[in-house]
Coordinates of N, CA and C in Angstrom, one line a residue:
M1 N 43.3 -48.9 44.1 CA 43.4 -50.3 44.1 C 44.8 -50.4 44.6
K2 N 44.7 -51.3 45.2 CA 46.2 -51.9 46.1 C 47.1 -52.1 45.1
S3 N 46.8 -53.0 43.8 CA 47.7 -53.3 42.9 C 48.4 -52.2 42.1
V4 N 47.7 -51.3 41.8 CA 48.3 -50.1 41.3 C 49.0 -49.2 42.2
S5 N 48.9 -49.0 43.6 CA 49.7 -48.3 44.3 C 51.3 -49.5 44.7
T6 N 50.8 -50.8 44.7 CA 52.1 -51.4 44.5 C 52.9 -51.3 43.6
L7 N 52.3 -51.2 42.6 CA 53.0 -51.3 40.9 C 53.8 -49.9 41.1
K8 N 53.4 -48.6 41.5 CA 54.1 -47.4 41.2 C 55.3 -47.3 42.3
T9 N 55.0 -48.2 43.7 CA 56.2 -48.3 44.5 C 57.3 -48.6 43.8
F10 N 57.2 -50.2 43.0 CA 58.2 -50.7 42.7 C 59.0 -49.7 41.5
K11 N 57.7 -49.4 40.7 CA 58.6 -48.1 39.3 C 59.3 -47.6 39.9
N12 N 58.8 -46.6 41.1 CA 59.5 -45.6 41.8 C 61.0 -45.7 42.1
N13 N 61.2 -47.4 42.5 CA 62.3 -47.7 43.1 C 63.0 -48.3 42.0
G14 N 62.6 -48.0 40.8 CA 64.0 -48.4 39.3 C 63.3 -49.7 38.9
A15 N 62.3 -50.5 39.4 CA 62.2 -51.9 38.8 C 61.1 -51.9 37.6
R16 N 61.3 -52.7 36.9 CA 60.3 -52.8 35.5 C 59.5 -53.4 36.0
V17 N 58.3 -53.3 36.0 CA 56.9 -54.3 36.6 C 55.7 -54.1 36.0
D18 N 55.0 -55.0 36.0 CA 53.5 -55.0 35.4 C 52.6 -56.2 35.7
Y19 N 51.4 -56.0 35.6 CA 50.5 -57.0 36.3 C 49.3 -56.8 35.0
E20 N 48.5 -57.8 35.0 CA 47.9 -58.4 34.2 C 46.8 -59.4 34.7
I21 N 45.5 -58.9 34.3 CA 44.4 -60.3 35.0 C 44.0 -60.6 34.0
C22 N 43.9 -62.3 34.9 CA 43.8 -63.3 33.7 C 42.8 -64.1 34.6
D23 N 41.7 -64.9 34.1 CA 40.9 -65.8 34.7 C 41.4 -67.0 34.0
I24 N 42.0 -67.7 35.1 CA 43.0 -69.0 34.8 C 41.6 -70.1 34.3
S25 N 40.5 -70.2 34.6 CA 39.4 -71.0 34.5 C 38.9 -70.8 32.6
N26 N 39.4 -69.9 32.2 CA 39.4 -69.8 30.7 C 40.3 -70.0 29.9
E27 N 40.6 -70.9 29.1 CA 41.8 -71.2 28.4 C 42.2 -70.4 27.1
N28 N 41.2 -69.7 26.7 CA 41.7 -68.7 25.5 C 42.0 -67.4 26.4
N29 N 41.5 -67.1 27.5 CA 42.0 -66.0 28.2 C 43.1 -66.2 28.6
V30 N 44.0 -67.2 28.6 CA 45.2 -67.9 29.4 C 46.2 -67.5 28.2
I31 N 45.6 -68.1 27.1 CA 46.6 -68.2 25.8 C 46.6 -66.6 25.6
K32 N 45.6 -65.6 25.6 CA 45.6 -64.2 25.2 C 46.6 -63.6 25.9
T33 N 46.5 -63.9 27.5 CA 47.7 -63.4 28.4 C 48.6 -63.3 28.1
C34 N 49.2 -64.8 27.8 CA 50.6 -65.1 27.8 C 50.7 -64.5 26.3
Q35 N 50.4 -64.4 25.3 CA 50.6 -63.7 24.0 C 50.9 -62.2 24.7
T36 N 50.1 -61.6 25.3 CA 50.4 -60.0 25.5 C 51.5 -60.1 26.5
L37 N 51.8 -61.2 27.5 CA 52.8 -60.6 28.1 C 54.1 -60.9 27.5
N38 N 54.0 -62.1 26.7 CA 55.6 -62.5 25.5 C 55.5 -61.0 24.5
E39 N 54.8 -60.6 24.3 CA 55.0 -59.4 23.3 C 55.5 -58.2 24.3
R40 N 54.9 -57.8 25.4 CA 55.5 -56.7 26.0 C 56.8 -56.8 26.8
N41 N 57.1 -58.0 26.8 CA 58.5 -58.3 27.6 C 59.5 -59.4 26.8
E42 N 60.9 -59.0 26.9 CA 61.7 -59.9 26.1 C 61.8 -61.0 27.2
K43 N 61.9 -61.2 28.2 CA 62.0 -62.4 29.0 C 61.0 -61.9 30.4
I44 N 60.5 -62.8 31.3 CA 59.8 -62.6 32.5 C 61.1 -63.4 33.3
D45 N 61.2 -62.5 34.3 CA 62.1 -63.1 35.7 C 61.5 -63.8 36.8
V46 N 60.0 -63.0 37.0 CA 59.5 -63.3 37.9 C 57.7 -63.6 37.7
L47 N 56.9 -64.4 38.0 CA 55.7 -64.3 37.7 C 54.7 -64.8 39.0
V48 N 54.1 -63.9 39.2 CA 53.2 -64.4 40.6 C 51.7 -64.5 40.4
N49 N 51.4 -65.6 40.8 CA 49.9 -66.1 40.7 C 49.0 -65.6 42.0
S50 N 48.2 -64.6 42.1 CA 47.5 -64.3 43.5 C 46.1 -64.4 43.3
A51 N 45.4 -65.1 43.9 CA 44.1 -65.5 43.6 C 43.1 -64.3 44.8

């Protein structure tokens, strides 16, 4: 999976990165994803949406 390869590249260069898959057509899924991200991170500097 390309995203896993990219994630490893960033981590190997010292970045703290993660990804989460979210179906934005489902409001409950969006809420759950936001809660998960907030629990995992003190703050979020960059958030990328890619379709």
